[in-house]
Coordinates of C-alpha atoms and ligand atoms in Angstrom, one line a residue:
M1 CA 29.8 -42.8 -26.8
E2 CA 30.4 -45.3 -24.0
I3 CA 31.4 -43.9 -20.6
G4 CA 32.4 -45.9 -17.5
I5 CA 35.0 -47.5 -15.4
D6 CA 38.4 -47.7 -17.2
K7 CA 40.5 -48.6 -14.2
I8 CA 39.8 -49.6 -10.6
G9 CA 42.3 -49.7 -7.6
F10 CA 41.9 -50.7 -4.0
F11 CA 43.9 -50.2 -0.8
A12 CA 43.4 -51.1 2.8
P13 CA 45.7 -50.8 5.9
H14 CA 48.1 -53.6 6.7
M15 CA 46.3 -54.6 10.0
Y16 CA 43.1 -56.3 10.9
V17 CA 41.3 -57.8 13.9
D18 CA 39.6 -61.2 13.7
M19 CA 35.8 -60.9 14.3
T20 CA 35.7 -64.2 16.3
N21 CA 38.3 -62.8 18.7
L22 CA 36.4 -59.5 18.9
A23 CA 33.1 -61.3 19.7
V24 CA 34.7 -63.3 22.5
A25 CA 36.2 -60.1 23.9
R26 CA 32.8 -58.4 23.8
G27 CA 31.0 -61.4 25.3
V28 CA 28.8 -62.2 22.3
E29 CA 28.6 -65.4 20.3
P30 CA 31.1 -65.3 17.4
E31 CA 28.3 -66.4 15.0
K32 CA 26.5 -63.1 15.6
F33 CA 29.4 -61.4 13.9
T34 CA 30.4 -64.1 11.4
I35 CA 26.9 -65.1 10.3
G36 CA 24.4 -62.6 11.7
I37 CA 26.5 -59.6 10.5
G38 CA 28.5 -61.6 8.0
Q39 CA 32.0 -60.3 8.8
S40 CA 35.2 -62.4 9.3
Q41 CA 37.9 -59.7 9.7
M42 CA 37.9 -55.9 10.2
A43 CA 40.6 -53.7 8.7
V44 CA 42.2 -51.4 11.3
A45 CA 43.9 -48.1 10.2
P46 CA 47.2 -47.1 12.0
I47 CA 47.6 -43.5 12.9
T48 CA 49.8 -43.1 9.8
Q49 CA 46.8 -43.7 7.5
D50 CA 43.8 -41.4 7.0
P51 CA 41.2 -41.2 4.2
V52 CA 43.6 -39.1 2.1
T53 CA 46.5 -41.6 2.3
L54 CA 44.2 -44.6 1.8
A55 CA 42.9 -43.1 -1.4
A56 CA 46.3 -41.9 -2.6
N57 CA 47.7 -45.4 -2.0
A58 CA 44.8 -47.0 -3.9
A59 CA 45.3 -44.6 -6.9
L60 CA 49.1 -45.2 -7.0
E61 CA 48.6 -48.7 -8.1
I62 CA 46.6 -47.8 -11.2
L63 CA 47.7 -44.4 -12.6
D64 CA 50.2 -44.1 -15.4
E65 CA 51.7 -41.1 -17.1
E66 CA 48.9 -41.0 -19.7
D67 CA 46.3 -40.8 -16.9
R68 CA 48.2 -38.1 -15.2
A69 CA 48.2 -36.1 -18.4
Q70 CA 44.4 -36.6 -19.1
I71 CA 42.9 -36.4 -15.6
D72 CA 41.4 -32.9 -15.3
M73 CA 38.9 -33.6 -12.5
V74 CA 39.4 -35.3 -9.1
L75 CA 36.2 -36.1 -7.2
F76 CA 36.7 -37.4 -3.7
G77 CA 33.7 -39.0 -1.9
T78 CA 34.2 -39.4 1.8
E79 CA 32.3 -39.1 5.1
S80 CA 35.3 -39.2 7.3
G81 CA 37.2 -36.3 5.7
I82 CA 40.0 -34.6 7.6
D83 CA 39.0 -30.9 7.0
N84 CA 35.7 -29.0 7.0
S85 CA 37.0 -26.6 4.4
K86 CA 39.9 -27.9 2.2
S87 CA 39.0 -30.9 0.2
A88 CA 40.7 -34.3 0.5
A89 CA 40.9 -34.2 -3.4
V90 CA 43.4 -31.4 -3.3
Y91 CA 45.8 -33.3 -1.1
V92 CA 45.5 -36.4 -3.3
H93 CA 46.0 -34.3 -6.5
H94 CA 49.3 -33.2 -5.1
L95 CA 50.4 -36.6 -3.7
L96 CA 49.8 -38.3 -7.0
G97 CA 51.5 -35.6 -9.0
L98 CA 48.5 -34.8 -11.2
K99 CA 48.6 -31.9 -13.6
A100 CA 47.7 -28.5 -12.2
E101 CA 45.0 -27.9 -14.9
A102 CA 42.4 -30.0 -13.0
R103 CA 39.4 -29.4 -10.7
A104 CA 39.6 -31.1 -7.3
V105 CA 36.5 -31.3 -5.1
E106 CA 35.2 -33.4 -2.1
L107 CA 31.7 -34.8 -2.2
K108 CA 29.6 -35.7 0.8
Q109 CA 26.4 -37.7 1.2
A110 CA 27.3 -40.5 3.6
C111 CA 28.2 -43.7 1.7
Y112 CA 26.8 -42.3 -1.6
G113 CA 29.7 -39.8 -2.2
A114 CA 31.7 -41.9 -4.7
T115 CA 28.5 -42.7 -6.7
A116 CA 27.8 -39.0 -6.9
G117 CA 31.3 -38.6 -8.2
I118 CA 30.8 -41.3 -10.9
Q119 CA 27.5 -39.7 -12.1
L120 CA 29.1 -36.2 -12.2
A121 CA 32.1 -37.6 -14.0
K122 CA 29.9 -39.1 -16.7
G123 CA 28.4 -35.7 -17.5
H124 CA 31.9 -34.1 -17.6
I125 CA 33.2 -36.7 -20.0
A126 CA 30.1 -36.5 -22.2
L127 CA 31.1 -32.8 -22.7
H128 CA 34.8 -33.5 -22.9
P129 CA 35.4 -37.0 -24.3
E130 CA 39.2 -36.6 -24.1
S131 CA 39.1 -36.1 -20.3
K132 CA 39.5 -38.6 -17.6
V133 CA 38.1 -38.2 -14.1
L134 CA 39.6 -39.7 -11.0
V135 CA 36.8 -40.7 -8.6
L136 CA 37.9 -41.8 -5.0
G137 CA 35.8 -43.4 -2.3
S138 CA 37.8 -43.5 1.0
D139 CA 36.8 -43.8 4.6
I140 CA 37.6 -45.0 8.1
A141 CA 34.4 -46.2 9.7
R142 CA 34.4 -45.6 13.4
Y143 CA 31.5 -46.1 15.8
G144 CA 33.5 -46.5 19.0
L145 CA 34.8 -49.3 21.2
K146 CA 32.1 -51.5 22.7
T147 CA 29.2 -49.8 20.7
S148 CA 26.7 -51.8 18.7
G149 CA 28.2 -50.5 15.5
E150 CA 31.7 -51.6 16.4
S151 CA 31.4 -54.9 14.5
T152 CA 30.6 -52.9 11.3
Q153 CA 33.8 -50.7 11.3
G154 CA 36.5 -50.9 8.7
A155 CA 39.0 -48.8 6.7
G156 CA 40.0 -48.7 3.0
A157 CA 39.6 -47.0 -0.3
V158 CA 38.5 -47.8 -3.9
V159 CA 39.4 -45.4 -6.7
M160 CA 38.3 -45.4 -10.3
V161 CA 39.3 -43.7 -13.5
I162 CA 36.2 -42.8 -15.4
S163 CA 36.6 -42.2 -19.1
A164 CA 35.2 -42.6 -22.6
A165 CA 35.7 -46.1 -24.2
P166 CA 36.1 -47.7 -20.7
R167 CA 37.9 -51.0 -20.6
I168 CA 36.2 -52.5 -17.5
L169 CA 32.5 -51.4 -17.2
A170 CA 30.5 -49.3 -19.6
L171 CA 27.7 -47.5 -17.6
D172 CA 24.2 -47.3 -18.9
N173 CA 22.0 -44.2 -18.7
D174 CA 19.0 -45.6 -17.1
N175 CA 19.7 -44.7 -13.4
A176 CA 16.9 -44.7 -10.8
F177 CA 17.4 -42.6 -7.7
L178 CA 15.7 -41.2 -4.6
S179 CA 16.4 -38.7 -1.8
N180 CA 14.6 -38.4 1.5
D181 CA 15.5 -36.4 4.7
I182 CA 15.8 -39.1 7.4
M183 CA 18.0 -39.5 10.5
D184 CA 19.3 -43.0 10.3
F185 CA 23.0 -42.2 10.5
W186 CA 24.8 -38.9 10.9
R187 CA 27.9 -37.3 12.4
P188 CA 27.8 -33.7 13.6
I189 CA 30.9 -31.8 12.9
Y190 CA 31.9 -31.8 16.6
S191 CA 31.9 -35.6 16.8
E192 CA 34.7 -38.0 15.9
Q193 CA 32.2 -40.9 15.8
A194 CA 29.0 -41.4 13.9
F195 CA 25.6 -41.7 15.6
V196 CA 23.3 -44.4 14.2
D197 CA 19.8 -45.7 14.6
G198 CA 20.9 -49.1 13.5
K199 CA 17.6 -50.9 13.0
F200 CA 16.0 -47.9 11.3
S201 CA 19.0 -47.6 8.9
N202 CA 18.6 -51.3 8.0
E203 CA 14.9 -50.8 7.3
Q204 CA 15.6 -47.7 5.2
Y205 CA 18.3 -49.4 3.2
V206 CA 15.9 -52.1 2.2
H207 CA 13.1 -49.6 1.5
F208 CA 15.3 -47.5 -0.7
F209 CA 16.4 -50.6 -2.7
N210 CA 12.8 -51.6 -3.2
E211 CA 11.8 -48.1 -4.4
V212 CA 14.7 -47.6 -6.8
W213 CA 14.4 -51.1 -8.2
K214 CA 10.7 -50.5 -8.8
Q215 CA 11.5 -47.2 -10.5
Y216 CA 14.2 -48.8 -12.6
K217 CA 11.9 -51.7 -13.7
E218 CA 9.2 -49.2 -14.8
K219 CA 11.6 -47.0 -16.6
T220 CA 13.4 -49.8 -18.5
G221 CA 11.2 -52.9 -18.6
N222 CA 14.3 -54.9 -17.4
D223 CA 14.0 -57.5 -14.8
L224 CA 16.2 -59.5 -12.4
A225 CA 16.7 -62.1 -15.2
D226 CA 18.6 -59.5 -17.2
F227 CA 21.4 -59.4 -14.7
E228 CA 24.4 -61.6 -14.2
A229 CA 24.9 -60.1 -10.7
I230 CA 23.8 -57.2 -8.5
C231 CA 26.4 -55.5 -6.3
F232 CA 25.3 -53.7 -3.2
H233 CA 26.6 -51.1 -0.8
L234 CA 27.8 -53.3 2.0
P235 CA 28.1 -51.8 5.5
Y236 CA 28.3 -55.5 6.4
T237 CA 27.8 -58.4 4.1
K238 CA 24.4 -59.5 5.5
M239 CA 22.9 -56.1 4.6
G240 CA 22.8 -56.4 0.8
W241 CA 21.3 -59.9 1.1
K242 CA 18.5 -58.5 3.3
A243 CA 17.6 -56.3 0.4
L244 CA 18.2 -58.7 -2.5
R245 CA 16.1 -61.5 -0.8
T246 CA 13.0 -59.3 -0.8
E247 CA 13.0 -59.2 -4.6
L248 CA 14.3 -62.7 -5.5
P249 CA 10.9 -64.5 -5.2
N250 CA 9.8 -62.5 -8.3
A251 CA 12.4 -64.2 -10.4
D252 CA 12.6 -67.7 -12.0
E253 CA 14.6 -70.4 -10.2
S254 CA 17.8 -70.2 -12.2
T255 CA 17.9 -66.4 -11.9
Q256 CA 17.5 -66.7 -8.2
E257 CA 20.3 -69.3 -8.0
R258 CA 22.6 -67.1 -10.1
L259 CA 22.0 -63.9 -8.2
K260 CA 22.4 -65.6 -4.9
A261 CA 25.7 -67.3 -5.8
N262 CA 27.1 -64.2 -7.4
Y263 CA 26.0 -62.1 -4.4
Q264 CA 28.2 -64.3 -2.2
I265 CA 31.2 -63.8 -4.5
S266 CA 30.6 -60.1 -4.5
T267 CA 31.0 -59.9 -0.7
A268 CA 34.4 -61.7 -0.6
Y269 CA 36.6 -58.7 0.0
N270 CA 34.1 -56.8 2.1
R271 CA 33.8 -59.7 4.5
N272 CA 37.5 -59.3 5.4
I273 CA 37.7 -55.5 5.4
G274 CA 34.5 -54.3 7.0
N275 CA 32.6 -51.1 6.2
I276 CA 34.5 -48.6 4.1
Y277 CA 31.5 -46.4 3.6
T278 CA 31.9 -44.6 0.2
G279 CA 34.1 -47.4 -1.3
S280 CA 32.0 -50.4 -0.1
L281 CA 29.8 -50.8 -3.2
Y282 CA 32.9 -50.6 -5.4
L283 CA 34.8 -53.1 -3.2
S284 CA 31.9 -55.4 -3.8
L285 CA 32.1 -54.9 -7.5
L286 CA 35.9 -55.6 -7.3
S287 CA 35.2 -58.8 -5.4
L288 CA 32.9 -60.0 -8.2
L289 CA 35.2 -59.0 -11.0
E290 CA 38.3 -60.6 -9.4
Q291 CA 36.9 -63.6 -7.7
K292 CA 34.2 -64.9 -10.1
E293 CA 36.3 -67.1 -12.4
D294 CA 33.9 -67.4 -15.3
L295 CA 32.6 -63.9 -15.5
Q296 CA 32.1 -63.0 -19.2
A297 CA 32.3 -59.8 -21.2
G298 CA 28.9 -58.6 -22.1
A299 CA 27.4 -59.5 -18.7
K300 CA 25.1 -56.9 -17.2
I301 CA 25.9 -55.8 -13.6
G302 CA 23.5 -53.9 -11.4
L303 CA 24.8 -51.6 -8.6
F304 CA 22.8 -50.4 -5.6
S305 CA 24.3 -47.4 -3.8
Y306 CA 22.9 -46.1 -0.5
G307 CA 24.0 -43.2 1.6
S308 CA 22.3 -42.7 4.9
G309 CA 20.4 -39.5 5.4
A310 CA 19.5 -40.6 2.7
V311 CA 20.1 -41.0 -1.1
G312 CA 19.7 -44.3 -2.9
E313 CA 20.5 -45.1 -6.6
F314 CA 20.3 -48.1 -8.8
F315 CA 22.4 -48.1 -11.9
T316 CA 23.8 -50.6 -14.3
G317 CA 26.8 -51.4 -16.6
T318 CA 28.1 -53.9 -19.1
L319 CA 31.4 -55.7 -18.8
Q320 CA 33.8 -54.9 -21.6
P321 CA 35.9 -57.4 -23.6
G322 CA 39.3 -58.1 -21.9
F323 CA 38.2 -56.4 -18.6
Q324 CA 40.2 -59.1 -16.7
R325 CA 43.5 -57.5 -18.1
M326 CA 42.7 -54.3 -16.3
L327 CA 42.4 -55.9 -12.9
K328 CA 45.1 -56.2 -10.1
K329 CA 43.8 -59.5 -8.7
T330 CA 47.2 -60.9 -7.6
D331 CA 48.2 -57.6 -5.9
H332 CA 44.9 -57.5 -4.0
E333 CA 45.2 -61.2 -2.9
N334 CA 48.7 -60.3 -1.8
L335 CA 47.4 -57.3 0.2
F336 CA 45.1 -59.7 2.1
A337 CA 47.7 -62.4 2.5
T338 CA 50.4 -60.0 4.0
R339 CA 48.2 -58.2 6.6
R340 CA 49.1 -58.5 10.2
E341 CA 46.5 -59.8 12.7
L342 CA 46.1 -57.6 15.8
T343 CA 45.0 -58.8 19.2
V344 CA 41.8 -57.1 20.5
A345 CA 44.0 -55.2 23.0
E346 CA 46.3 -54.0 20.2
Y347 CA 43.3 -52.9 18.1
E348 CA 41.8 -51.0 21.1
K349 CA 45.1 -49.2 21.7
I350 CA 45.5 -48.2 18.0
F351 CA 41.8 -47.1 17.9
E352 CA 42.4 -44.6 20.7
E353 CA 45.5 -43.0 19.2
T354 CA 44.8 -39.6 17.9
L355 CA 46.6 -36.7 16.2
P356 CA 47.2 -33.5 18.2
K357 CA 44.4 -31.0 18.2
D358 CA 46.3 -28.1 19.8
G359 CA 48.7 -27.2 17.0
S360 CA 51.6 -29.1 18.6
T361 CA 54.2 -31.0 16.6
I362 CA 54.3 -34.8 16.3
E363 CA 56.5 -37.0 14.2
L364 CA 55.0 -40.5 13.5
D365 CA 56.8 -43.8 13.0
I366 CA 56.2 -44.3 9.2
E367 CA 58.7 -47.1 9.0
S368 CA 56.3 -49.5 10.8
D369 CA 53.6 -48.8 8.1
P370 CA 54.5 -50.5 4.8
A371 CA 52.2 -48.2 2.7
A372 CA 54.0 -45.9 0.3
I373 CA 51.9 -42.8 1.2
C374 CA 51.6 -42.1 4.9
V375 CA 50.8 -39.3 7.4
A376 CA 54.3 -38.5 8.7
G377 CA 53.2 -36.2 11.4
M378 CA 51.6 -32.9 12.2
Q379 CA 52.8 -29.3 12.7
D380 CA 50.9 -26.0 13.1
N381 CA 47.5 -27.9 12.7
K382 CA 48.7 -29.2 9.3
R383 CA 49.0 -32.9 8.4
L384 CA 52.4 -33.7 6.9
Y385 CA 52.1 -36.3 4.1
I386 CA 54.9 -38.3 2.6
N387 CA 55.3 -40.5 -0.4
K388 CA 58.1 -42.8 0.5
E389 CA 58.5 -43.9 -3.2
H390 CA 58.9 -40.5 -4.7
L391 CA 59.9 -38.6 -1.6
I392 CA 57.3 -36.0 -2.5
E393 CA 56.8 -34.1 0.7
Q394 CA 53.9 -31.8 1.2
K395 CA 54.8 -28.2 1.0
Ligands
LIG401 N1 24.1 -66.7 15.4 C1 23.7 -66.2 14.2 N2 23.1 -65.0 14.1 C2 23.0 -64.2 15.2 C3 23.4 -64.7 16.4 C4 24.0 -66.0 16.5 N3 24.5 -66.5 17.7 N4 23.2 -63.7 17.3 C5 22.6 -62.7 16.7 N5 22.5 -63.0 15.4 C6 21.9 -62.2 14.3 C7 20.7 -61.5 14.6 O1 19.5 -62.3 14.5 C8 20.7 -60.4 13.6 O2 20.3 -60.9 12.3 P1 19.1 -60.2 11.5 O3 19.5 -58.8 11.3 O4 19.0 -60.9 10.2 O5 17.9 -60.3 12.3 C9 22.2 -60.0 13.4 O6 22.9 -61.1 14.0 C10 22.6 -58.8 14.2 O7 22.0 -58.9 15.5 P2 21.4 -57.6 16.2 O8 20.9 -58.0 17.5 O9 20.4 -56.9 15.3 O10 22.7 -56.7 16.3 P3 23.0 -55.3 16.9 O11 21.8 -54.8 17.7 O12 24.3 -55.4 17.6 O13 23.1 -54.3 15.6 C11 23.7 -53.3 13.5 C12 23.6 -54.6 14.3 C13 24.1 -53.7 12.1 C14 22.3 -52.6 13.5 C15 24.7 -52.4 14.2 O14 26.0 -53.1 14.1 C16 24.8 -51.1 13.6 O15 24.1 -50.2 14.0 N6 25.7 -50.8 12.6 C17 25.9 -49.5 11.9 C18 24.8 -49.1 11.0 C19 24.7 -49.9 9.8 O16 25.7 -50.5 9.4 N7 23.6 -49.7 9.1 C20 23.4 -50.4 7.8 C21 22.7 -49.5 6.8 S1 23.7 -48.3 6.1

């Protein structure tokens, strides 16, 4: 039985800051951000969007009534969750009107959370082939204004329906994975912002890629030449390239050219969104699927997932016939085309807006946010969510 990605949806906030303008404001050469880091634009979340609403908005575009009847598990990967007890999955389950007979859980291991969700979903579907699992990767990446991580912030969500007989990507069962307790990136529960040892995290990312790739090759006998493209977790678009280029010299020239060209295509959306942590690898996959014109069914795609702290995994899949019909390419291009550019001063003001932490009531201006699902306010330490389309208000 084939199991894999049947549907894939994406959502990002309607605002962004241009990286050249940010560089000028921070007194650094724009090329450091646009070439050295490889980012052109950075998505900025208004106070009316959080990881729950980003994920719910991404899911809204792909779910139909059949999915709602069949989804019996919701796995939400995030590292910027809104509650240390209640899972983001439960909020999304309600906002999407999913059936009550479902499990809803949040998964955490830095940027690896959604990959963990996919692997657990595969096991669940192997036991229950009629089920569908909704896997969500949603985050707002915050390092703080004027920090060295600032240029690698971002906000957005990618969500997938995992099922038997998938119509986009059938996943193979030859995964290679690795865990090691390291402190390259972490966020203690008392902190709004992550701490990062940037250089060390870069080194470890490449090290984990080399290790899982070696393990994968030994396990399967496959080589780079077997792949049409390899997609990477992309905290910024230069990062995956730093890993890929260490292995390319072992391949023949045409394989090198193909993987290099397809790597560039696979960074297209990420370059204009920034880091979305758990969703970043899947945004890269989406860039490849939607922006590579001549991608053929049957092509083998490699995926490298990395979650600081750290867990790394290399896994693979095969594109299914007619996968293009399952994509929302025009909607996603429209999402990018209709975003509003912020000045750096506007971005800084929005960055510093926070929800009350003392139980007081606040009502937010949801009319200025075009998203269907928004945080409408807060009351008694509870976030109030609204779906403007269906007027489902949270109890
Ligand atoms: N033109 C072109 N490139 C330039 C440049 C210019 N004018 N100025 C600098 N650069 C290049 C640097 O050479 C460097 O490239 P390299 O990494 O290939 O050597 C790159 O821009 C970044 O410069 P650097 O001085 O290393 O930046 P930094 O100290 O501000 O930190 C990060 C960059 C990514 C480490 C930092 O943003 C960070 O900590 N981010 C969060 C952690 C993260 O994303 N980790 C990734 C693994 S999960």
